[in-house]
């Protein structure tokens, strides 16, 4: 029998239950639901709304239910609709009368708004730790490859020389922002909606600050209509997760390119690759492809929730029960991708000779060649034109800037002398970019140290991998 059956003459039919029931997916919030109920029961007791003895019995009963759920001995029922009514029904079956007093001064509407917040606090922390673990791998790879020369691209055309370390730290910076974005999102959702009731609070003398404090919230929601119908904290989180997946997807794309025969900058470990059912030679970067693909799935959750909430009048509407599947799917997806992506990057093998070869072949030191003339007094625009013509000449004569003779250089500009070969040496071009943010050893080491310091606040046991820059 439904908890709310009094007003009705007939039971719901089975088809209605199938659509209406959310227990199949909201049961994962059992712990948060029980912790919320315990805090509520304690407050009802301490404010005298119910007897202390009854409050104690409720708390003991809820704790028992919690251990039984964790022991796997509880079967939830579709009849009882959702996790809130399943637990309340179990409680009353077990402790009788006092169980029926638990829902005093409360509604499922403030209850569900609370449960999701509590659940997300834990999930966000877990994702931040996973991000920190990924950043730690990037720092390790960067420290090991501070001098590994590779081309950097614009328009996917070789542009200027950089190092693998500089490249890794670019992604580390994106991931750090993802982590702090989650922190901001967490800070905004850190308010307790309990006491909002169905929509306009309650006439009982409840103590909202007591339950908020008990449950670890730093403040309470200020408006009850908003508190029970706000889901923008979920949408904001899905926004954060979408941006995070977008970063992983860009990174995946590079991993896929780099492991192709056309690039061959890296070789993925067999553990993170798959074969083809027909082509015996294939080794495919499926982990990166799936991460790229699952990005679409997380975006889908964001768009689903924005669409569900669009045009909903205040306050609670059952449409909002649709928040959970999209949210949980996005969380599960991110939490499945991050650790395997991290392991893939940790165990990939680099092929530095191939990176160096690619860096040597695309005139990526042409900017440095022009800068050389600028240092000899030519305005940059003129220097740019001289070097453009030299590149054109190289392309037609099958040369690179390294293979041109001093005579050919002089034909381009009388300002060239023998020190040009030193000026266009790739390693020197990189180390000359020593300003903040650049690829020089010193600059990249500073970037690594900065990210390593950040990682420590999420992974207290993290040991950084090397020396600080002087
Ligand atoms: N299972 C519901 C949800 O997730 C709980 C709130 C139900 N409230 C109601 N008035 N029907 O949204």
PDB file of N, CA and C and ligand atoms in Angstrom, residues 22 26 81-82 84 108-109 112 231 316 318 320-321 323-324, ligand 1:
ATOM      1  N   UNK A  22      11.140   5.471  -9.173  1.00  0.00           N
ATOM      2  CA  UNK A  22      12.537   5.836  -9.443  1.00  0.00           C
ATOM      3  C   UNK A  22      13.509   4.986  -8.634  1.00  0.00           C
ATOM      4  N   UNK A  26      17.357   5.658  -8.037  1.00  0.00           N
ATOM      5  CA  UNK A  26      17.720   6.524  -6.903  1.00  0.00           C
ATOM      6  C   UNK A  26      18.143   5.742  -5.665  1.00  0.00           C
ATOM      7  N   UNK A  81       7.905   3.125  -4.698  1.00  0.00           N
ATOM      8  CA  UNK A  81       8.249   4.251  -5.572  1.00  0.00           C
ATOM      9  C   UNK A  81       9.723   4.682  -5.576  1.00  0.00           C
ATOM     10  N   UNK A  82      10.178   5.269  -4.478  1.00  0.00           N
ATOM     11  CA  UNK A  82      11.539   5.804  -4.521  1.00  0.00           C
ATOM     12  C   UNK A  82      12.310   5.448  -3.260  1.00  0.00           C
ATOM     13  N   UNK A  84      13.230   7.273  -0.840  1.00  0.00           N
ATOM     14  CA  UNK A  84      12.726   7.928   0.381  1.00  0.00           C
ATOM     15  C   UNK A  84      11.605   7.109   1.012  1.00  0.00           C
ATOM     16  N   UNK A 108       9.185  14.910   0.711  1.00  0.00           N
ATOM     17  CA  UNK A 108      10.169  14.297  -0.177  1.00  0.00           C
ATOM     18  C   UNK A 108      10.850  15.351  -1.036  1.00  0.00           C
ATOM     19  N   UNK A 109      10.187  16.505  -1.161  1.00  0.00           N
ATOM     20  CA  UNK A 109      10.774  17.531  -2.028  1.00  0.00           C
ATOM     21  C   UNK A 109      12.044  18.136  -1.434  1.00  0.00           C
ATOM     22  N   UNK A 112      14.699  15.045  -1.277  1.00  0.00           N
ATOM     23  CA  UNK A 112      15.460  14.681  -2.475  1.00  0.00           C
ATOM     24  C   UNK A 112      16.486  15.771  -2.810  1.00  0.00           C
ATOM     25  N   UNK A 231      17.504  23.009  -9.610  1.00  0.00           N
ATOM     26  CA  UNK A 231      18.414  21.945 -10.026  1.00  0.00           C
ATOM     27  C   UNK A 231      19.595  22.545 -10.783  1.00  0.00           C
ATOM     28  N   UNK A 316       8.182  22.279  -7.086  1.00  0.00           N
ATOM     29  CA  UNK A 316       8.528  20.927  -7.543  1.00  0.00           C
ATOM     30  C   UNK A 316       7.558  20.433  -8.617  1.00  0.00           C
ATOM     31  N   UNK A 318       7.162  16.704 -11.125  1.00  0.00           N
ATOM     32  CA  UNK A 318       7.720  15.354 -11.209  1.00  0.00           C
ATOM     33  C   UNK A 318       8.728  15.216 -12.343  1.00  0.00           C
ATOM     34  N   UNK A 320      11.187  16.668 -12.616  1.00  0.00           N
ATOM     35  CA  UNK A 320      12.518  16.802 -12.024  1.00  0.00           C
ATOM     36  C   UNK A 320      13.112  15.474 -11.571  1.00  0.00           C
ATOM     37  N   UNK A 321      12.280  14.451 -11.477  1.00  0.00           N
ATOM     38  CA  UNK A 321      12.815  13.122 -11.159  1.00  0.00           C
ATOM     39  C   UNK A 321      13.757  12.646 -12.272  1.00  0.00           C
ATOM     40  N   UNK A 323      16.156  14.185 -13.371  1.00  0.00           N
ATOM     41  CA  UNK A 323      17.522  14.687 -13.171  1.00  0.00           C
ATOM     42  C   UNK A 323      18.524  13.561 -12.898  1.00  0.00           C
ATOM     43  N   UNK A 324      18.041  12.516 -12.216  1.00  0.00           N
ATOM     44  CA  UNK A 324      18.991  11.558 -11.651  1.00  0.00           C
ATOM     45  C   UNK A 324      19.685  10.672 -12.681  1.00  0.00           C
TER      46      UNK A 324
HETATM   47  N1  LIG B   1      11.472  10.552  -6.401  1.00  0.00           N
HETATM   48  C1  LIG B   1      11.158  11.938  -6.404  1.00  0.00           C
HETATM   49  C2  LIG B   1      12.217  12.696  -7.229  1.00  0.00           C
HETATM   50  O1  LIG B   1      13.225  12.180  -7.437  1.00  0.00           O
HETATM   51  C3  LIG B   1      11.138  12.476  -5.012  1.00  0.00           C
HETATM   52  C4  LIG B   1      10.257  13.690  -4.834  1.00  0.00           C
HETATM   53  C5  LIG B   1       8.858  13.339  -5.013  1.00  0.00           C
HETATM   54  N2  LIG B   1       7.982  14.350  -4.621  1.00  0.00           N
HETATM   55  C6  LIG B   1       6.703  14.335  -4.995  1.00  0.00           C
HETATM   56  N3  LIG B   1       5.956  15.310  -4.574  1.00  0.00           N
HETATM   57  N4  LIG B   1       6.211  13.452  -5.804  1.00  0.00           N
HETATM   58  O2  LIG B   1      12.019  13.789  -7.668  1.00  0.00           O
END
